[in-house]
Amino acid sequence: MTIEQQLESLQSEVEQISEQEIPPKTSFEVFSLTREEGAWQAYLRYFLDPSQSHGLETDFLSKFIEHLRMLGYISDSGPPTDPYLLSTVTVEQEVSTENSNRPDIVVYDKGKWFLCLELKIDSTEGGGEHSQTERYASDTDIVPLSTDVYDQSEYLYVSPKQASKSKSKIFVDVNWTDLIPVFDSVISSRSNQIPTTTLAQLIEFRNTVKSELMMTKIDKETQHKKDLYFEYREAIESVNGAIEPFVKDVLRNEWRDGLQKELQENRTTNRDWKCDAVGHSYGQLRLPDWISAKDGKSRLNIHFEHKPRVEHFKTGRLEFLLELEEQDGGRITKDSGPQYHAFRNDLLAALPEVIESSDYDESQLNVEIDPSSSKKKLLSAMYKFQPGNEEEYYSSLATALIDFTPVSDLVSETLSENDYSTHLSS
């Protein structure tokens, strides 16, 4: 059968799923582990550990950190998401310390950073004079060499939404259901690259978390659809595989034309936006006076940036940033030119009032000022669009430019009213 015929058959079978069917039991159900804390702990530890044989390498750990950072549970200066930097981490489960403490999972890069996870399903924190999280937070031996030598530390208490919160102020409370998007992201992005067994385990664990803690049962419809996925996996992944080349060969190269068309046909603007980095995994937008600042004596590389990437296109997210970069595109550091720091401080001082007094489209998910430790990101916003629709991507990009007109005005006025070349060393 052709791909079209296979997908038509898939659609037909989905529509004909009978409500009288009894779904096969999951592995968790067969072994009575659906509410067993130790089983959930073992599965999570397995997926987080890049050295295990699941075939995920660092992907699950990276997406775990990235998602919890997006939710605000992990700091921007905490663990990295770069696969190379995560490839040598150690993941341990219930290792006893000299103080008889046993955190459920500890992930660490020796001497640099660590994650300490305590997991709960039905139980509560151990009692006594001090709770588990209080004891773990004060125990310097939960990671080798002592917690005192680590630059970054993150303590996470993962439990059901309705459960009691952690008693330690150092621990951050995370709901199990907050982790479902991590599984969804890995399943979506790696389904054709990892062993079938691992894929089935990810789906089964994800569905167990959802069914047990969101009070929905894995009924026969969900089970049957899962089976249909594996039956038609080749056709589904063939179609899904077209997304990456489309983003790389079309979206990244045509966003400038799409944006200009949106601005000309549907918007009112007299801004002469210049588009840079067309064809890359990021795109940049500058006004003429920003270009002059980039090339002039003071050399201030300021621009808006968006990221036409596969994951964002598939999930319908457009990340829009205001960035101030060194000339090599790097971060702003203490060694950067003094004109950079003067300009950056002036913008950050004025941005909160500009943002507070501005109206933004309802499609905007979040606006954050000075959102990362790299110092080059001054402003970040996230927009929604229909996943897979390039016209809506261009429309969202045009919307962002219009929304942030007060910000672009602020940048231009700040450049016009100040001579940052006076900060250069003589």
Short mmCIF file of C-alpha atoms in Angstrom, two decimals:
data_model
loop_
_atom_site.label_atom_id
_atom_site.label_comp_id
_atom_site.label_asym_id
_atom_site.label_seq_id
_atom_site.Cartn_x
_atom_site.Cartn_y
_atom_site.Cartn_z
CA MET A 1 0.00 0.00 0.00
CA THR A 2 1.05 3.57 -0.54
CA ILE A 3 1.58 5.87 2.43
CA GLU A 4 -1.74 7.55 1.66
CA GLN A 5 -3.55 4.19 1.66
CA GLN A 6 -1.90 3.14 4.92
CA LEU A 7 -2.92 6.38 6.60
CA GLU A 8 -6.46 6.01 5.27
CA SER A 9 -6.58 2.51 6.75
CA LEU A 10 -5.25 3.85 10.04
CA GLN A 11 -7.93 6.54 10.11
CA SER A 12 -10.62 3.98 9.30
CA GLU A 13 -9.53 1.67 12.11
CA VAL A 14 -9.34 4.51 14.60
CA GLU A 15 -12.90 5.49 13.72
CA GLN A 16 -14.07 1.89 14.14
CA ILE A 17 -12.61 1.23 17.58
CA SER A 18 -15.27 -0.63 19.56
CA GLU A 19 -16.14 0.50 23.07
CA GLN A 20 -16.80 -3.12 24.07
CA GLU A 21 -13.16 -4.14 23.72
CA ILE A 22 -11.19 -4.79 26.90
CA PRO A 23 -7.67 -3.41 26.58
CA PRO A 24 -4.67 -5.63 27.33
CA LYS A 25 -3.01 -4.95 30.67
CA THR A 26 0.09 -2.80 30.85
CA SER A 27 3.27 -4.17 32.44
CA PHE A 28 2.55 -2.00 35.49
CA GLU A 29 -0.90 -3.60 35.81
CA VAL A 30 0.34 -7.16 35.27
CA PHE A 31 2.83 -6.83 38.14
CA SER A 32 0.54 -4.64 40.31
CA LEU A 33 2.95 -1.72 40.09
CA THR A 34 0.62 1.07 38.99
CA ARG A 35 0.97 2.82 42.38
CA GLU A 36 4.32 1.35 43.38
CA GLU A 37 6.77 4.14 44.15
CA GLY A 38 9.82 1.91 43.66
CA ALA A 39 8.78 0.97 40.11
CA TRP A 40 8.23 4.60 39.10
CA GLN A 41 11.56 5.52 40.68
CA ALA A 42 13.40 2.77 38.80
CA TYR A 43 11.85 3.76 35.45
CA LEU A 44 12.62 7.45 35.89
CA ARG A 45 16.16 6.75 36.99
CA TYR A 46 16.65 4.46 33.98
CA PHE A 47 15.52 7.09 31.46
CA LEU A 48 17.54 9.87 33.12
CA ASP A 49 20.79 7.89 32.99
CA PRO A 50 22.62 8.41 29.64
CA SER A 51 24.77 5.32 30.29
CA GLN A 52 21.81 2.92 30.26
CA SER A 53 20.95 0.79 27.22
CA HIS A 54 17.65 2.51 26.39
CA GLY A 55 19.12 4.16 23.29
CA LEU A 56 18.03 7.67 24.38
CA GLU A 57 21.57 8.75 25.27
CA THR A 58 21.21 12.20 26.93
CA ASP A 59 17.95 13.10 25.22
CA PHE A 60 15.56 12.34 28.09
CA LEU A 61 17.80 14.02 30.69
CA SER A 62 18.24 17.07 28.45
CA LYS A 63 14.51 17.47 27.83
CA PHE A 64 13.79 16.84 31.52
CA ILE A 65 16.08 19.75 32.51
CA GLU A 66 14.86 21.97 29.66
CA HIS A 67 11.17 21.48 30.48
CA LEU A 68 11.55 22.00 34.23
CA ARG A 69 13.63 25.10 33.53
CA MET A 70 10.86 26.43 31.28
CA LEU A 71 8.38 25.87 34.15
CA GLY A 72 10.68 27.75 36.52
CA TYR A 73 11.57 24.72 38.67
CA ILE A 74 15.24 24.69 37.65
CA SER A 75 17.30 27.87 37.50
CA ASP A 76 18.81 29.19 34.26
CA SER A 77 22.26 28.87 35.81
CA GLY A 78 21.66 25.24 36.78
CA PRO A 79 22.40 22.01 34.90
CA PRO A 80 23.12 22.33 31.14
CA THR A 81 21.10 20.71 28.36
CA ASP A 82 23.98 20.32 25.92
CA PRO A 83 24.37 16.57 25.09
CA TYR A 84 28.16 16.78 25.26
CA LEU A 85 28.08 18.28 28.75
CA LEU A 86 25.55 15.69 29.94
CA SER A 87 27.24 12.64 28.46
CA THR A 88 29.42 11.93 31.50
CA VAL A 89 26.96 12.55 34.34
CA THR A 90 26.33 9.98 37.05
CA VAL A 91 22.81 8.91 38.05
CA GLU A 92 22.37 7.06 41.35
CA GLN A 93 19.33 5.63 43.13
CA GLU A 94 18.85 5.40 46.90
CA VAL A 95 22.52 5.59 47.85
CA SER A 96 22.88 5.86 51.62
CA THR A 97 24.95 8.63 53.15
CA GLU A 98 26.89 8.53 56.41
CA ASN A 99 23.86 10.18 58.01
CA SER A 100 21.59 7.31 56.85
CA ASN A 101 19.82 9.46 54.30
CA ARG A 102 18.79 7.92 50.96
CA PRO A 103 17.54 10.39 48.32
CA ASP A 104 15.54 8.55 45.66
CA ILE A 105 17.60 9.78 42.69
CA VAL A 106 20.73 11.93 42.47
CA VAL A 107 22.11 13.15 39.14
CA TYR A 108 25.47 14.88 39.23
CA ASP A 109 28.45 16.13 37.26
CA LYS A 110 31.14 15.73 39.88
CA GLY A 111 32.08 19.04 41.50
CA LYS A 112 29.94 21.10 39.09
CA TRP A 113 26.20 20.58 39.60
CA PHE A 114 23.70 18.10 40.92
CA LEU A 115 19.99 17.30 40.96
CA CYS A 116 18.51 15.70 44.07
CA LEU A 117 15.07 14.12 43.51
CA GLU A 118 12.68 12.81 46.13
CA LEU A 119 9.67 10.98 44.61
CA LYS A 120 6.27 10.32 46.14
CA ILE A 121 3.03 8.74 44.88
CA ASP A 122 0.83 7.79 47.84
CA SER A 123 3.23 8.10 50.76
CA THR A 124 4.24 11.28 52.56
CA GLU A 125 7.61 12.46 53.82
CA GLY A 126 9.24 10.36 56.52
CA GLY A 127 8.60 11.79 59.97
CA GLY A 128 10.82 12.16 63.00
CA GLU A 129 12.37 15.32 64.30
CA HIS A 130 13.10 16.45 60.74
CA SER A 131 11.41 15.52 57.48
CA GLN A 132 13.17 13.71 54.64
CA THR A 133 13.59 16.84 52.53
CA GLU A 134 14.90 18.82 55.48
CA ARG A 135 17.46 16.11 56.22
CA TYR A 136 18.52 15.82 52.57
CA ALA A 137 18.85 19.60 52.23
CA SER A 138 21.24 19.74 55.16
CA ASP A 139 23.19 16.58 54.31
CA THR A 140 26.43 17.56 52.58
CA ASP A 141 27.19 13.91 51.66
CA ILE A 142 24.34 13.17 49.25
CA VAL A 143 26.85 13.62 46.39
CA PRO A 144 30.54 12.66 46.27
CA LEU A 145 33.07 15.14 47.65
CA SER A 146 30.32 17.04 49.54
CA THR A 147 27.64 19.42 48.29
CA ASP A 148 29.86 22.34 49.39
CA VAL A 149 32.15 21.97 46.36
CA TYR A 150 29.33 22.12 43.77
CA ASP A 151 28.65 25.34 41.89
CA GLN A 152 24.96 24.57 41.31
CA SER A 153 22.43 22.49 43.22
CA GLU A 154 18.78 21.72 42.49
CA TYR A 155 16.41 19.91 44.87
CA LEU A 156 13.13 18.59 43.42
CA TYR A 157 10.20 17.02 45.28
CA VAL A 158 8.06 15.13 42.74
CA SER A 159 4.59 14.17 43.95
CA PRO A 160 0.92 14.12 42.90
CA LYS A 161 -0.81 17.49 42.63
CA GLN A 162 -3.06 16.82 45.62
CA ALA A 163 -0.21 15.65 47.87
CA SER A 164 1.34 17.66 50.68
CA LYS A 165 4.20 19.93 49.68
CA SER A 166 7.79 19.37 50.70
CA LYS A 167 8.67 20.64 54.16
CA SER A 168 12.10 21.94 53.17
CA LYS A 169 12.25 25.43 51.70
CA ILE A 170 15.18 24.36 49.51
CA PHE A 171 13.18 21.71 47.66
CA VAL A 172 11.03 22.78 44.70
CA ASP A 173 7.65 21.06 44.39
CA VAL A 174 7.02 19.36 41.03
CA ASN A 175 3.85 17.53 40.01
CA TRP A 176 4.26 14.15 38.33
CA THR A 177 1.94 15.38 35.58
CA ASP A 178 4.43 18.21 34.89
CA LEU A 179 6.70 15.49 33.49
CA ILE A 180 4.23 14.23 30.88
CA PRO A 181 5.39 16.80 28.27
CA VAL A 182 8.94 15.47 28.72
CA PHE A 183 7.79 11.99 27.69
CA ASP A 184 5.70 13.44 24.86
CA SER A 185 8.66 15.41 23.53
CA VAL A 186 11.02 12.42 23.57
CA ILE A 187 8.40 10.12 22.04
CA SER A 188 7.65 12.62 19.30
CA SER A 189 11.22 13.57 18.43
CA ARG A 190 12.93 10.18 18.79
CA SER A 191 10.28 7.61 17.82
CA ASN A 192 12.14 6.55 14.68
CA GLN A 193 15.59 6.53 16.28
CA ILE A 194 15.23 4.46 19.44
CA PRO A 195 14.48 0.76 20.03
CA THR A 196 10.84 -0.26 19.89
CA THR A 197 11.08 -1.62 23.44
CA THR A 198 12.20 1.75 24.79
CA LEU A 199 9.48 3.55 22.87
CA ALA A 200 6.86 1.18 24.32
CA GLN A 201 8.28 1.71 27.82
CA LEU A 202 8.15 5.48 27.46
CA ILE A 203 4.55 5.37 26.25
CA GLU A 204 3.52 2.91 28.98
CA PHE A 205 5.15 4.89 31.80
CA ARG A 206 3.74 8.16 30.46
CA ASN A 207 0.24 6.68 30.25
CA THR A 208 0.53 5.17 33.73
CA VAL A 209 1.44 8.55 35.22
CA LYS A 210 -1.41 10.21 33.38
CA SER A 211 -4.05 7.57 34.15
CA GLU A 212 -3.13 7.18 37.81
CA LEU A 213 -2.61 10.84 38.70
CA MET A 214 -5.01 12.61 36.35
CA MET A 215 -7.81 10.23 37.36
CA THR A 216 -8.34 8.83 33.86
CA LYS A 217 -8.10 5.14 33.01
CA ILE A 218 -6.15 3.72 30.08
CA ASP A 219 -9.26 2.50 28.36
CA LYS A 220 -9.55 0.26 25.32
CA GLU A 221 -9.50 3.25 22.95
CA THR A 222 -6.10 4.48 24.18
CA GLN A 223 -4.68 0.98 24.17
CA HIS A 224 -5.97 0.22 20.68
CA LYS A 225 -4.60 3.47 19.30
CA LYS A 226 -1.21 2.65 20.79
CA ASP A 227 -1.29 -0.72 19.01
CA LEU A 228 -2.30 0.99 15.76
CA TYR A 229 0.67 3.29 16.07
CA PHE A 230 3.07 0.34 16.08
CA GLU A 231 1.18 -1.33 13.24
CA TYR A 232 1.38 1.76 11.04
CA ARG A 233 4.62 3.09 12.53
CA GLU A 234 6.49 3.08 9.20
CA ALA A 235 3.86 5.20 7.43
CA ILE A 236 3.49 7.60 10.36
CA GLU A 237 7.23 8.10 10.68
CA SER A 238 7.64 8.52 6.93
CA VAL A 239 5.21 11.42 7.00
CA ASN A 240 6.69 12.76 10.24
CA GLY A 241 10.15 12.57 8.67
CA ALA A 242 9.17 15.21 6.13
CA ILE A 243 8.93 17.88 8.82
CA GLU A 244 12.66 18.29 9.44
CA PRO A 245 13.67 18.80 5.78
CA PHE A 246 10.71 21.17 5.35
CA VAL A 247 11.88 23.31 8.25
CA LYS A 248 15.51 23.26 7.13
CA ASP A 249 14.95 23.69 3.39
CA VAL A 250 11.79 25.82 3.28
CA LEU A 251 10.85 27.56 6.53
CA ARG A 252 14.37 28.76 7.32
CA ASN A 253 14.90 30.09 3.82
CA GLU A 254 11.47 31.61 3.19
CA TRP A 255 10.58 33.23 6.51
CA ARG A 256 11.84 36.61 5.26
CA ASP A 257 9.50 36.57 2.25
CA GLY A 258 6.64 35.26 4.37
CA LEU A 259 7.16 37.98 6.97
CA GLN A 260 7.35 40.77 4.41
CA LYS A 261 4.16 39.50 2.77
CA GLU A 262 2.37 39.50 6.13
CA LEU A 263 3.55 43.00 6.94
CA GLN A 264 2.60 44.35 3.53
CA GLU A 265 -0.80 42.67 3.16
CA ASN A 266 -2.17 42.49 6.66
CA ARG A 267 -0.31 44.96 8.83
CA THR A 268 0.28 48.67 9.08
CA THR A 269 3.93 49.45 9.63
CA ASN A 270 6.49 51.78 8.16
CA ARG A 271 9.44 49.99 9.70
CA ASP A 272 12.24 48.99 7.34
CA TRP A 273 13.19 45.70 8.97
CA LYS A 274 16.39 44.08 7.74
CA CYS A 275 16.50 40.28 7.87
CA ASP A 276 19.73 38.44 8.68
CA ALA A 277 20.78 34.78 9.14
CA VAL A 278 18.26 33.54 6.58
CA GLY A 279 18.73 29.78 6.15
CA HIS A 280 19.98 29.24 9.69
CA SER A 281 18.30 27.70 12.74
CA TYR A 282 17.80 31.26 13.95
CA GLY A 283 16.82 34.46 12.18
CA GLN A 284 17.63 38.04 13.10
CA LEU A 285 15.83 41.35 12.50
CA ARG A 286 17.34 44.82 12.74
CA LEU A 287 16.34 48.38 11.96
CA PRO A 288 18.79 50.53 9.97
CA ASP A 289 20.00 52.44 13.03
CA TRP A 290 20.66 49.14 14.79
CA ILE A 291 22.79 48.04 11.84
CA SER A 292 24.75 51.29 12.12
CA ALA A 293 25.33 50.61 15.81
CA LYS A 294 26.53 47.09 15.00
CA ASP A 295 29.04 48.30 12.45
CA GLY A 296 29.93 51.63 14.02
CA LYS A 297 32.65 52.74 16.34
CA SER A 298 30.85 51.61 19.50
CA ARG A 299 29.97 48.21 17.92
CA LEU A 300 26.68 47.28 19.61
CA ASN A 301 25.19 44.11 18.14
CA ILE A 302 21.47 44.48 19.06
CA HIS A 303 18.67 42.60 17.26
CA PHE A 304 15.42 40.68 17.54
CA GLU A 305 15.82 36.95 17.02
CA HIS A 306 13.48 34.02 16.32
CA LYS A 307 14.24 30.32 16.01
CA PRO A 308 12.68 28.37 13.10
CA ARG A 309 13.46 24.95 14.54
CA VAL A 310 11.85 21.55 14.03
CA GLU A 311 10.63 21.10 17.60
CA HIS A 312 9.09 24.58 17.72
CA PHE A 313 7.40 24.11 14.34
CA LYS A 314 5.91 20.77 15.40
CA THR A 315 4.57 22.12 18.68
CA GLY A 316 3.40 25.49 17.36
CA ARG A 317 5.72 27.76 19.33
CA LEU A 318 7.61 30.81 18.12
CA GLU A 319 10.33 32.06 20.44
CA PHE A 320 11.00 35.79 19.99
CA LEU A 321 14.00 37.41 21.66
CA LEU A 322 15.71 40.76 22.01
CA GLU A 323 19.42 40.03 22.14
CA LEU A 324 22.60 42.01 22.66
CA GLU A 325 25.58 39.97 21.52
CA GLU A 326 29.29 40.38 21.20
CA GLN A 327 30.46 40.71 17.60
CA ASP A 328 31.21 36.99 17.47
CA GLY A 329 27.64 36.22 18.55
CA GLY A 330 28.73 35.19 22.03
CA ARG A 331 27.48 36.05 25.47
CA ILE A 332 28.10 39.30 27.33
CA THR A 333 30.83 38.72 29.92
CA LYS A 334 32.84 40.84 32.31
CA ASP A 335 35.46 41.10 29.56
CA SER A 336 33.01 42.55 27.02
CA GLY A 337 33.49 46.16 26.01
CA PRO A 338 32.23 48.74 28.55
CA GLN A 339 29.91 50.17 25.89
CA TYR A 340 28.02 46.85 25.91
CA HIS A 341 27.41 46.98 29.65
CA ALA A 342 26.39 50.65 29.58
CA PHE A 343 23.93 50.06 26.74
CA ARG A 344 22.59 46.86 28.33
CA ASN A 345 22.04 48.54 31.71
CA ASP A 346 20.19 51.45 30.09
CA LEU A 347 17.84 49.10 28.24
CA LEU A 348 17.17 46.86 31.25
CA ALA A 349 16.37 49.89 33.40
CA ALA A 350 13.72 51.08 30.93
CA LEU A 351 12.25 47.78 29.68
CA PRO A 352 9.96 46.94 32.66
CA GLU A 353 7.98 50.17 32.31
CA VAL A 354 7.75 49.80 28.53
CA ILE A 355 6.51 46.22 28.84
CA GLU A 356 4.03 47.04 31.60
CA SER A 357 2.43 49.83 29.57
CA SER A 358 2.16 47.79 26.35
CA ASP A 359 -0.70 45.63 25.02
CA TYR A 360 0.13 42.23 23.60
CA ASP A 361 -1.72 39.70 21.51
CA GLU A 362 -3.48 36.92 23.43
CA SER A 363 -1.43 34.33 21.52
CA GLN A 364 1.58 35.34 23.57
CA LEU A 365 2.45 32.76 26.21
CA ASN A 366 5.03 34.55 28.31
CA VAL A 367 7.20 37.65 28.43
CA GLU A 368 10.37 37.64 30.49
CA ILE A 369 12.96 40.38 30.93
CA ASP A 370 16.66 39.33 31.18
CA PRO A 371 15.73 35.64 30.85
CA SER A 372 19.09 33.88 30.94
CA SER A 373 22.47 33.84 32.57
CA SER A 374 24.22 34.43 29.24
CA LYS A 375 23.45 38.17 29.62
CA LYS A 376 22.87 38.49 25.88
CA LYS A 377 19.11 37.86 26.11
CA LEU A 378 17.35 41.01 27.25
CA LEU A 379 13.79 39.98 26.51
CA SER A 380 12.01 36.72 25.69
CA ALA A 381 8.46 36.00 24.51
CA MET A 382 6.71 32.88 23.26
CA TYR A 383 3.88 32.86 20.71
CA LYS A 384 1.47 30.08 19.74
CA PHE A 385 0.53 29.16 16.21
CA GLN A 386 -1.12 26.18 14.54
CA PRO A 387 1.56 23.44 14.57
CA GLY A 388 2.93 22.74 11.09
CA ASN A 389 1.39 25.85 9.50
CA GLU A 390 4.14 28.00 8.01
CA GLU A 391 1.73 30.84 7.15
CA GLU A 392 0.80 31.12 10.82
CA TYR A 393 4.50 31.07 11.73
CA TYR A 394 5.04 34.10 9.51
CA SER A 395 1.91 35.74 10.92
CA SER A 396 3.10 35.18 14.51
CA LEU A 397 6.48 36.68 13.63
CA ALA A 398 4.75 39.76 12.18
CA THR A 399 2.58 39.96 15.30
CA ALA A 400 5.67 39.88 17.49
CA LEU A 401 7.27 42.76 15.60
CA ILE A 402 4.10 44.82 15.93
CA ASP A 403 3.65 43.91 19.60
CA PHE A 404 7.19 44.95 20.39
CA THR A 405 7.09 48.28 18.55
CA PRO A 406 7.49 50.12 21.91
CA VAL A 407 10.58 48.01 22.59
CA SER A 408 12.12 48.69 19.17
CA ASP A 409 11.37 52.40 19.72
CA LEU A 410 13.17 52.22 23.06
CA VAL A 411 16.25 50.63 21.44
CA SER A 412 16.37 53.26 18.68
CA GLU A 413 15.85 56.15 21.11
CA THR A 414 18.53 54.83 23.46
CA LEU A 415 21.02 54.56 20.61
CA SER A 416 20.10 58.02 19.35
CA GLU A 417 20.30 59.80 22.68
CA ASN A 418 23.54 58.26 23.94
CA ASP A 419 27.06 58.09 22.55
CA TYR A 420 28.30 54.75 23.79
CA SER A 421 31.66 55.19 22.10
CA THR A 422 32.60 57.40 25.08
CA HIS A 423 32.82 54.20 27.13
CA LEU A 424 35.58 52.83 24.92
CA SER A 425 39.08 52.76 26.30
CA SER A 426 41.30 55.39 24.82
#
